[in-house]
CSV table of N, CA and C in Angstrom, one decimal:
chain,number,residue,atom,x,y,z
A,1,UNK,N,-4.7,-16.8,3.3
A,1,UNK,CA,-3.9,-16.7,4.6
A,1,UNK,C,-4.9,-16.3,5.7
A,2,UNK,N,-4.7,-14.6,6.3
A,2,UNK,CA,-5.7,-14.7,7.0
A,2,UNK,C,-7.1,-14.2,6.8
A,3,UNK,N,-8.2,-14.6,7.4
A,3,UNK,CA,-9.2,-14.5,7.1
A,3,UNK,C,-10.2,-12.8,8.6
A,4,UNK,N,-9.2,-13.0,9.2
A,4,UNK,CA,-9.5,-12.2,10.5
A,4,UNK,C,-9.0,-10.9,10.2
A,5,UNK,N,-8.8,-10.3,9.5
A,5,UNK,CA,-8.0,-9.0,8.8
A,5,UNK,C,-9.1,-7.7,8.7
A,6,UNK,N,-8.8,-6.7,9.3
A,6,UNK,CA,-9.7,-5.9,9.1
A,6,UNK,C,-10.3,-5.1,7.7
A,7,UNK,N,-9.4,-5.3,7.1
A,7,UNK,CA,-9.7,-5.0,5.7
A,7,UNK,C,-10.4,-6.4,5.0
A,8,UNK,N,-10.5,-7.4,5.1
A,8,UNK,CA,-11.5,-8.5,4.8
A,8,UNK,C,-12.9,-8.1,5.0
A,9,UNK,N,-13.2,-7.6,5.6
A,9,UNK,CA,-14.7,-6.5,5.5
A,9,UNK,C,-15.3,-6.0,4.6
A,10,UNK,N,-15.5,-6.4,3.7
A,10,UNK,CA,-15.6,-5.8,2.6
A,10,UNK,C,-16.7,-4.4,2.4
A,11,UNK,N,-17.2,-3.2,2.5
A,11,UNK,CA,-18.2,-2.4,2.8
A,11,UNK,C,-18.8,-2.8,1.6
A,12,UNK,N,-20.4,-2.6,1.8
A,12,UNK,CA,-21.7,-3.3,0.5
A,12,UNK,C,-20.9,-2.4,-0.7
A,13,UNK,N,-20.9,-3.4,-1.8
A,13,UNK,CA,-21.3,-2.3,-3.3
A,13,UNK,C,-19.5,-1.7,-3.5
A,14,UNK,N,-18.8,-2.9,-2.2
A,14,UNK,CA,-17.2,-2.3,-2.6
A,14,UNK,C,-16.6,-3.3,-3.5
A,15,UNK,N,-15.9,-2.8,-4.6
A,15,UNK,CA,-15.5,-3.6,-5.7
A,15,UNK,C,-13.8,-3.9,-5.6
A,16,UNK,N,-13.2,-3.5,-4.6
A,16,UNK,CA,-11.9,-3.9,-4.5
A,16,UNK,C,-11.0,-3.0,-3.2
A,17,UNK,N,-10.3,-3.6,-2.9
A,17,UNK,CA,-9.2,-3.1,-1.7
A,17,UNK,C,-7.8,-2.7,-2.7
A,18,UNK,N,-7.3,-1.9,-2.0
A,18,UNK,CA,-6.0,-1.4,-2.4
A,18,UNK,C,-5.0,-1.5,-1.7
A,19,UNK,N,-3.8,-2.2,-1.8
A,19,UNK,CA,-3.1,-1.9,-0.6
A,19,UNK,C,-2.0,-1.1,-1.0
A,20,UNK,N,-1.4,0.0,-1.1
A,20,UNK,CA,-0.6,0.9,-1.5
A,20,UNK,C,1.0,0.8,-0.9
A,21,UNK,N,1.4,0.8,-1.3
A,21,UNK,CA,3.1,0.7,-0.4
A,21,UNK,C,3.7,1.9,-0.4
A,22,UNK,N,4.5,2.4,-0.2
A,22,UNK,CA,5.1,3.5,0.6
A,22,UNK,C,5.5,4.1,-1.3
A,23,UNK,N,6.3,2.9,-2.1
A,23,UNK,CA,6.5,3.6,-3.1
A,23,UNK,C,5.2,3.9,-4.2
A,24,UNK,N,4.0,3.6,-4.0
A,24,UNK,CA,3.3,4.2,-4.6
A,24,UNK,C,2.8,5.3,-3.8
A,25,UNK,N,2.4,5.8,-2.7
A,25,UNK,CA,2.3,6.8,-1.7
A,25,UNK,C,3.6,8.0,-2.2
A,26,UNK,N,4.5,7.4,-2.3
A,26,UNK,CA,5.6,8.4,-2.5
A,26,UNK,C,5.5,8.8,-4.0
A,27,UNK,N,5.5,7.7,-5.1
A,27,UNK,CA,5.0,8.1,-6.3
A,27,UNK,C,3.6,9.6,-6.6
A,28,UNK,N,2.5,9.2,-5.7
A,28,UNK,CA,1.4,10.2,-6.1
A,28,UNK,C,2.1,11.6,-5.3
A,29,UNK,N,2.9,11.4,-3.9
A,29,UNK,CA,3.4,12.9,-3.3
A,29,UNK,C,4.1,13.7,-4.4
A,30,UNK,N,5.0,12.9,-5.2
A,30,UNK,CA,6.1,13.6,-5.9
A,30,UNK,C,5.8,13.8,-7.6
A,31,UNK,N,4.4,13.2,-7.5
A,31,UNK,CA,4.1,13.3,-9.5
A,31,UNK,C,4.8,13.2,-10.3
A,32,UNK,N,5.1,11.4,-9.6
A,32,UNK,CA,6.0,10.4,-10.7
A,32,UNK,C,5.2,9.9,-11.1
A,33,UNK,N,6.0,8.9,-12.2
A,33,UNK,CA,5.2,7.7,-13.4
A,33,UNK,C,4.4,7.5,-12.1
A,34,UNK,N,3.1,7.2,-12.6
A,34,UNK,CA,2.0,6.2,-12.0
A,34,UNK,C,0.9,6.8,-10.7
A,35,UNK,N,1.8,8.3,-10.8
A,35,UNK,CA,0.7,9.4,-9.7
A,35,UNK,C,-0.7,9.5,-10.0
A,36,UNK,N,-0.8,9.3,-11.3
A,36,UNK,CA,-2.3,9.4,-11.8
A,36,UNK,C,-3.4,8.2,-11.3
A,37,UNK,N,-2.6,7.1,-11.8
A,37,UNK,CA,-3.8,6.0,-10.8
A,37,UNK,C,-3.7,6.1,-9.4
A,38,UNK,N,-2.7,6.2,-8.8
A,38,UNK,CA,-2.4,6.4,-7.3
A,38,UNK,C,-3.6,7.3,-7.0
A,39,UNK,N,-3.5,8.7,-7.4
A,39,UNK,CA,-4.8,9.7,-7.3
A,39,UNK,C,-5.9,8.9,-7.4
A,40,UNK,N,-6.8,8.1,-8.9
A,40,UNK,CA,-7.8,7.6,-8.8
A,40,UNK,C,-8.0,6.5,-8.1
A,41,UNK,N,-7.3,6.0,-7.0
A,41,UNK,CA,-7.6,5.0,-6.4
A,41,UNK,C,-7.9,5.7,-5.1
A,42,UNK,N,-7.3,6.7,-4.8
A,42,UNK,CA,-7.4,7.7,-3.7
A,42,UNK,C,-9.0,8.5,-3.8
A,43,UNK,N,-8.9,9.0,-4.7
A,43,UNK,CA,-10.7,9.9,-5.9
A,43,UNK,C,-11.4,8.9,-5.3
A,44,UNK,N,-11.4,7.4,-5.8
A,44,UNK,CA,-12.1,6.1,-5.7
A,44,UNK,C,-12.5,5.8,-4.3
A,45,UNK,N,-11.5,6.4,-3.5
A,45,UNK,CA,-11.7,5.6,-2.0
A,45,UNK,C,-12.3,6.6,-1.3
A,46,UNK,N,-12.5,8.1,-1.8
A,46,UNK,CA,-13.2,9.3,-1.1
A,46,UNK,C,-14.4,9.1,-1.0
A,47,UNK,N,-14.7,8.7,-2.8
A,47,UNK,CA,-16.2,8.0,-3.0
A,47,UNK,C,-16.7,7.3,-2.7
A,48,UNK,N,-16.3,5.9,-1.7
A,48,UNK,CA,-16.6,5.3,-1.2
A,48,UNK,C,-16.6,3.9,-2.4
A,49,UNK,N,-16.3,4.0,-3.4
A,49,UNK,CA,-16.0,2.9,-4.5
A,49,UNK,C,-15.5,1.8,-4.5
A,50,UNK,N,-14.1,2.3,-3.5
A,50,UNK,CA,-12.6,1.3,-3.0
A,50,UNK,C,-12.5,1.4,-2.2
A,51,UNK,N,-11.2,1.0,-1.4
A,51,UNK,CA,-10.8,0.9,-0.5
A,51,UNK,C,-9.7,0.6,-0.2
A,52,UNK,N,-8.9,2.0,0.1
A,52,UNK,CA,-7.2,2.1,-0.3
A,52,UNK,C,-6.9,2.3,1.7
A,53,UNK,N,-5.6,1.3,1.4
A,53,UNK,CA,-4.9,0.8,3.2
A,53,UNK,C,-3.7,0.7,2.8
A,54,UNK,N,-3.4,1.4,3.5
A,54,UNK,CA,-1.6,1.0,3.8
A,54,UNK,C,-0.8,0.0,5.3
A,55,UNK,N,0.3,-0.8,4.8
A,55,UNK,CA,0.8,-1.4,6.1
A,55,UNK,C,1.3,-0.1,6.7
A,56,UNK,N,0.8,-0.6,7.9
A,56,UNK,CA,1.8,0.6,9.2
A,56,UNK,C,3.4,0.7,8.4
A,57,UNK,N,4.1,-0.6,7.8
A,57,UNK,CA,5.4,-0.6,7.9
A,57,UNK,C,5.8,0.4,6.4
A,58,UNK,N,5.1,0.2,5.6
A,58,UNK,CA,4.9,1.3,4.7
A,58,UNK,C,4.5,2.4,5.0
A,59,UNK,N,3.8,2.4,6.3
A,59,UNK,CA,3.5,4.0,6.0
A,59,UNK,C,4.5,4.9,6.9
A,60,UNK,N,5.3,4.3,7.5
A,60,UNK,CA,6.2,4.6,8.2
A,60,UNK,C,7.8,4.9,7.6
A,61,UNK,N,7.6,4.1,6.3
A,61,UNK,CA,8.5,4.4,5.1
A,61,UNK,C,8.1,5.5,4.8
A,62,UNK,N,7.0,6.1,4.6
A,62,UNK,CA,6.8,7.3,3.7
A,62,UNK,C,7.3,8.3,4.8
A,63,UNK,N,6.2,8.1,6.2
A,63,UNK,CA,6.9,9.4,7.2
A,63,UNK,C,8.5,9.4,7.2
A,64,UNK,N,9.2,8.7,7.3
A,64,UNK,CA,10.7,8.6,7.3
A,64,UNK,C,11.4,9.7,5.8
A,65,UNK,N,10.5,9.3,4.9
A,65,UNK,CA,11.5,9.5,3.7
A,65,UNK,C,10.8,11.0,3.7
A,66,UNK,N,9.5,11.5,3.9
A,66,UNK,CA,9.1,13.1,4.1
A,66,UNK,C,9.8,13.8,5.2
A,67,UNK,N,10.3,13.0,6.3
A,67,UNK,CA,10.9,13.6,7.5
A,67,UNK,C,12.6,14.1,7.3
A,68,UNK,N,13.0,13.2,6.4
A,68,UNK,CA,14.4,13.2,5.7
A,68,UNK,C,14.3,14.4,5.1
A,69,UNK,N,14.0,14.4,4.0
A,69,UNK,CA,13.7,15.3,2.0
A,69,UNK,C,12.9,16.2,2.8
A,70,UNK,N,12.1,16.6,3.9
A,70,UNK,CA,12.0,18.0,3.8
A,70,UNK,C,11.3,18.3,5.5
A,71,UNK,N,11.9,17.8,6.8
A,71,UNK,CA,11.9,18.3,8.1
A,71,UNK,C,10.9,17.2,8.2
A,72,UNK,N,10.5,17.3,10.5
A,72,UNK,CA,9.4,17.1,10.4
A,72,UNK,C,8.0,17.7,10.5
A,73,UNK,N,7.7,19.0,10.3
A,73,UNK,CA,6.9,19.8,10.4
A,73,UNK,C,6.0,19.1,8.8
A,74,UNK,N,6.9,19.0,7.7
A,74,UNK,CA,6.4,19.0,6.4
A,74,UNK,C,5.6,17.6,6.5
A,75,UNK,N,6.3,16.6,7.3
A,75,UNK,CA,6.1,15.8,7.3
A,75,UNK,C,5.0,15.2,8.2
A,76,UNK,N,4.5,15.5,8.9
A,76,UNK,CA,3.8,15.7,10.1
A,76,UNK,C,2.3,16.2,9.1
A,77,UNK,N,2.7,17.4,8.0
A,77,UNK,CA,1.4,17.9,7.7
A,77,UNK,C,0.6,17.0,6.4
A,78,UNK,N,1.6,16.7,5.7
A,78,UNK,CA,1.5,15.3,4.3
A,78,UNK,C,0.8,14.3,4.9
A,79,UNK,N,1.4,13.5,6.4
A,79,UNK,CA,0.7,12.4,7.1
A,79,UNK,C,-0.7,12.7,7.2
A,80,UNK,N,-0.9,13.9,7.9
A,80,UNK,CA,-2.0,14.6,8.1
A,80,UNK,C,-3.0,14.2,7.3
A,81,UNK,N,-2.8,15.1,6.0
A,81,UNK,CA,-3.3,15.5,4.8
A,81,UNK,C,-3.8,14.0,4.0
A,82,UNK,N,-2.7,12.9,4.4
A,82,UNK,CA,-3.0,11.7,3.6
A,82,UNK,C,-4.4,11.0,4.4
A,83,UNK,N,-4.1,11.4,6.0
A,83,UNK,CA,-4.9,10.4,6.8
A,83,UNK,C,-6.5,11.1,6.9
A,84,UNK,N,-6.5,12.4,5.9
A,84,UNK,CA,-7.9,12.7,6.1
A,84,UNK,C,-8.7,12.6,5.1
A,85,UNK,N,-8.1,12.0,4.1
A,85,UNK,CA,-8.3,11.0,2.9
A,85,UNK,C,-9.4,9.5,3.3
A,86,UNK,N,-9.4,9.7,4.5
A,86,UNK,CA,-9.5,8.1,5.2
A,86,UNK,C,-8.9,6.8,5.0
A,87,UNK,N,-7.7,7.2,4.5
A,87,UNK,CA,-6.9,5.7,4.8
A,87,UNK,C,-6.8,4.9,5.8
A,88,UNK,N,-6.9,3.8,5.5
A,88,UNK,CA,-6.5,2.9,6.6
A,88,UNK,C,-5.2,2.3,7.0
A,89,UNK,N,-4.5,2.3,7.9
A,89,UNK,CA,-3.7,2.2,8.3
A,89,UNK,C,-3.5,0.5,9.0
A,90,UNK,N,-3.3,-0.4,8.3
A,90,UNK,CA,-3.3,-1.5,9.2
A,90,UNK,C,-1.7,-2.0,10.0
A,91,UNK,N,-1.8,-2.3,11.1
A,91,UNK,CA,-1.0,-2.7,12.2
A,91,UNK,C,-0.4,-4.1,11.8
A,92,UNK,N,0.7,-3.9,11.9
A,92,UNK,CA,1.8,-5.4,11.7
A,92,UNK,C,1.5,-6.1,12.9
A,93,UNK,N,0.8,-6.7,13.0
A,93,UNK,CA,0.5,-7.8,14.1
A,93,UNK,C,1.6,-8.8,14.0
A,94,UNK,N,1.6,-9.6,15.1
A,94,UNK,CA,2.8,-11.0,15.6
A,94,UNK,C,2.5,-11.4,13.9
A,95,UNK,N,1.3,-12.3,14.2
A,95,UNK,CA,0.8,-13.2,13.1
A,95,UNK,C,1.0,-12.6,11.7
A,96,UNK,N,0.4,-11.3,11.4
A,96,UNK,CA,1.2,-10.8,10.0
A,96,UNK,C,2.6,-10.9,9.5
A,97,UNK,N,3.6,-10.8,10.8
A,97,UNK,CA,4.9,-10.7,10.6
A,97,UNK,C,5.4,-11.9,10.2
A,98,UNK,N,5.1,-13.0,10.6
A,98,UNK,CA,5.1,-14.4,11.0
A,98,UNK,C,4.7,-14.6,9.4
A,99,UNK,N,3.5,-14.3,9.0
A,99,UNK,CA,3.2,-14.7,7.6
A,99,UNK,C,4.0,-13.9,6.6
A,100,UNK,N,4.4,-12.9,6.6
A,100,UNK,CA,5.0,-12.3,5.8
A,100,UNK,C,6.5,-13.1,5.5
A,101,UNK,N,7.2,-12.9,6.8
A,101,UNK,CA,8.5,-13.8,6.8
A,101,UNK,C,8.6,-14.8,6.4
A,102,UNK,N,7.5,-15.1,6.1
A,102,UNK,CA,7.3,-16.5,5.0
A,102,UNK,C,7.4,-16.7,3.9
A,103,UNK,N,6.7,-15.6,3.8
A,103,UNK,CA,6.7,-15.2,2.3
A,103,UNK,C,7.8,-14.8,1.4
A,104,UNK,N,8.4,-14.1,2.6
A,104,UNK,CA,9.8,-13.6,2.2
A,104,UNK,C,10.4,-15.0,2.2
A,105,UNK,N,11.3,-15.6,3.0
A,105,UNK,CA,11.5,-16.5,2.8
A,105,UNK,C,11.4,-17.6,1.2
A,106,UNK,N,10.2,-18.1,1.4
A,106,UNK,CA,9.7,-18.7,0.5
A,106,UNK,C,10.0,-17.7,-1.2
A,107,UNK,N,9.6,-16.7,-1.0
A,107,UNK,CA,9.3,-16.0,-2.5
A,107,UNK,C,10.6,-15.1,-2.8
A,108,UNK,N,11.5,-14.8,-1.8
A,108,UNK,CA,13.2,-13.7,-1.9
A,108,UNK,C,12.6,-12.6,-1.9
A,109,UNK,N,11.0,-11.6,-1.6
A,109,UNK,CA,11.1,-10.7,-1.9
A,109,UNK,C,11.5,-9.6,-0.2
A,110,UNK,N,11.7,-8.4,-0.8
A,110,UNK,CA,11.8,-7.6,0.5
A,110,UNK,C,10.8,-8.0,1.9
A,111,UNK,N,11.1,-7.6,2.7
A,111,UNK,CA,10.2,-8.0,4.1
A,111,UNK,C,9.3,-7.3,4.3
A,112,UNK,N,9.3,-5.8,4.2
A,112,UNK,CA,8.6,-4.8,4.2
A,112,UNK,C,7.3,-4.6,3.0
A,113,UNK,N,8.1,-5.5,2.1
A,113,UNK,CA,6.9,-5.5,0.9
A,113,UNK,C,6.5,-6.9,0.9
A,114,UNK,N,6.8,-7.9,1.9
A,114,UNK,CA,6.0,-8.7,2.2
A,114,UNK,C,4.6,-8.8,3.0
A,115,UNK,N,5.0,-7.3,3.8
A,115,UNK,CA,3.6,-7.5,4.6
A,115,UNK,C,2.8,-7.0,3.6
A,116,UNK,N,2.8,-5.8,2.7
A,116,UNK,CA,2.3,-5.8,1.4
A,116,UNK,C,1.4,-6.6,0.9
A,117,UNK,N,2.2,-7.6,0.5
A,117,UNK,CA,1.6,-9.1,-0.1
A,117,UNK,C,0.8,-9.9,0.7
A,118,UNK,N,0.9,-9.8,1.7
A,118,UNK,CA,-0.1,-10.4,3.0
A,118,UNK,C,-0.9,-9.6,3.2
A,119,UNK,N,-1.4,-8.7,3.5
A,119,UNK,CA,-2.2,-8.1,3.1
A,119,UNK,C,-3.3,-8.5,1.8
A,120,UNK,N,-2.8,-8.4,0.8
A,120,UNK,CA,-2.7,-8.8,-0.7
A,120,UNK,C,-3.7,-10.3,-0.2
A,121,UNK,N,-2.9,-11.0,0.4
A,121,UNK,CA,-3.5,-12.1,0.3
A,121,UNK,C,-4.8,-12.8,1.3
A,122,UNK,N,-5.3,-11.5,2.1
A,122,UNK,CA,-6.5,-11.6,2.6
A,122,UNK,C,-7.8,-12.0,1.6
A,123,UNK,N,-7.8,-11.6,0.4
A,123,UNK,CA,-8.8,-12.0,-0.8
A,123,UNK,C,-8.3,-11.3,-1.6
A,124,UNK,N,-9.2,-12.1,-2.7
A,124,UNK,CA,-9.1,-12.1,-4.3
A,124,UNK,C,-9.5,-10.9,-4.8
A,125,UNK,N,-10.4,-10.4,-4.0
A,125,UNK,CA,-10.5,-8.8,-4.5
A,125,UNK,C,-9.3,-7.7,-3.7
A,126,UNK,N,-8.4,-8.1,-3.6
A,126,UNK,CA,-7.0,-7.2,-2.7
A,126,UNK,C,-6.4,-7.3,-4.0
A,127,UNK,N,-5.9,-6.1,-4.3
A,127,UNK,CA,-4.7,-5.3,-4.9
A,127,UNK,C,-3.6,-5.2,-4.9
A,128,UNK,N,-2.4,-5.1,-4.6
A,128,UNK,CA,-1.5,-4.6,-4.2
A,128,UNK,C,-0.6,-3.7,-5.2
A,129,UNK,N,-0.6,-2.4,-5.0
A,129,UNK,CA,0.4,-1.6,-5.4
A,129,UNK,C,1.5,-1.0,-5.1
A,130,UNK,N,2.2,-1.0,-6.5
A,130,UNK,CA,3.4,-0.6,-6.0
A,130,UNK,C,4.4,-0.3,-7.1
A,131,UNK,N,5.3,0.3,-7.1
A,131,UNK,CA,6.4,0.7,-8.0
A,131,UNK,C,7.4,0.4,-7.9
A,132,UNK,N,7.5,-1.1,-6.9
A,132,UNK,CA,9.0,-2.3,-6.6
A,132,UNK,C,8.7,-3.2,-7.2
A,133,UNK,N,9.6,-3.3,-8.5
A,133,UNK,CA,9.5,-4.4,-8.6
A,133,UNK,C,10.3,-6.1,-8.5
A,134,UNK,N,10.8,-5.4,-7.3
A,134,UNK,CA,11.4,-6.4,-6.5
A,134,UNK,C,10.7,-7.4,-5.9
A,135,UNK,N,9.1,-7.0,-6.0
A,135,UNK,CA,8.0,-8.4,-5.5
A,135,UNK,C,7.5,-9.0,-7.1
A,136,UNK,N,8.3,-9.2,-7.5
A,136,UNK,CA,7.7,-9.6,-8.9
A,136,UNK,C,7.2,-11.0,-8.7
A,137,UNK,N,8.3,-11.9,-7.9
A,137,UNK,CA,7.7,-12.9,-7.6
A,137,UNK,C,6.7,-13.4,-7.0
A,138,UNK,N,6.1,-12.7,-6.2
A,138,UNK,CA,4.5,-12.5,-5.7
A,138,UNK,C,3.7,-12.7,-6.7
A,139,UNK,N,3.7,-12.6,-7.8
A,139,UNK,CA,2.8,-12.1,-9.3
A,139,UNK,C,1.9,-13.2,-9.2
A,140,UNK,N,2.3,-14.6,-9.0
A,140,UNK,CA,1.5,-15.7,-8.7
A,140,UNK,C,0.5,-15.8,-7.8
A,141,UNK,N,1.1,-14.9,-6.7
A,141,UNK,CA,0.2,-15.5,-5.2
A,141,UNK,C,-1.0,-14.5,-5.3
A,142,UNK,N,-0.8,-13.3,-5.5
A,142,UNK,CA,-1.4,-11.9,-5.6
A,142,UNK,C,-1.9,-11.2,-6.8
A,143,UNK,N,-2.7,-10.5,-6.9
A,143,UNK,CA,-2.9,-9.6,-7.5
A,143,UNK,C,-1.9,-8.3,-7.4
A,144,UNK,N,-0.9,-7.5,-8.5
A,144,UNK,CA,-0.4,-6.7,-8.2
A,144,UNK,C,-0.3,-5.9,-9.3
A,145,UNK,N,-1.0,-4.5,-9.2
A,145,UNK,CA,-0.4,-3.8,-9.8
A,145,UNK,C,0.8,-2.5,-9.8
A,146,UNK,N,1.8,-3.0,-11.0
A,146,UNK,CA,3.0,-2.1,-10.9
A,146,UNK,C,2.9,-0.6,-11.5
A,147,UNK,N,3.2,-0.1,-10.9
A,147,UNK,CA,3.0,1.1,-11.4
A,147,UNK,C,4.6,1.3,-12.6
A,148,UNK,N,4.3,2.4,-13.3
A,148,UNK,CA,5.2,2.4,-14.4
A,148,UNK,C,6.6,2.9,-13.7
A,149,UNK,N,7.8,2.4,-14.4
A,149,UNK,CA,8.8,3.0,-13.9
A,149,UNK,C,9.5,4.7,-14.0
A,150,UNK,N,9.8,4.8,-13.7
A,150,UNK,CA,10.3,6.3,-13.4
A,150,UNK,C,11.0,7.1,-14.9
């Protein structure tokens, strides 16, 4: 898809991108099934190993669902705490939305976890995680790993 993506960058000696969705972010907050890799992909990206990104539109899911379940002060400090991790935060651009709705379209999965998948589909070393598996149908286009169910 696209090739202009800021996460296409690959840093020397990096062996994979992560793209994380809101429900694997929410998974490692609350130390559900699958917090443990969520951690080592996190461990991994401190080290400079990987390279773990979240869509704005996911990460905007998580601030919502911390601002709900427990104020925004708590929520405000978690964001914090996640963004000095060095995550990257990528921006739903025209053109991402445009590709994703396609995808949705084309594949029935959520819209939100399409940009996911776009993401995902910047290269063959992109990841995508997540603990919906309501993008199952993606399984072909992408690499995805599901985290275990609850």
């Amino acid at each position: 898809m696209s090739t202009a993506s800021p996460i296409s960058q690959e840093m020397p000696g990096q062996s994979n991108t992560y793209i994380l969705d809101a429900s694997a972010i929410l998974r490692f907050l609350d130390k559900e099934a699958g917090y443990e890799r969520v951690r080592e992909i996190l461990r991994n990206h401190s080290l400079g190993s990987c390279q773990a990104v979240v869509c704005a539109l996911h990460w905007g899911e998580v601030a919502l669902t911390l601002a709900r379940r427990h104020g925004p002060v708590f929520q405000a400090q978690i964001v914090g705490e996640l963004l000095s991790l060095g995550l990257e935060i990528i921006p739903a651009t025209g053109e991402r939305a445009v590709r994703s709705a396609l995808l949705k379209a084309r594949l029935g999965i959520p819209y939100v976890d399409a940009f996911g998948v776009e993401l995902a589909c910047d290269s063959p070393e992109h990841c995508f995680v997540t603990a919906n598996f309501d993008v199952k149908p993606a399984v072909g286009e992408v690499q995805i790993e599901f985290l275990p169910t609850k």
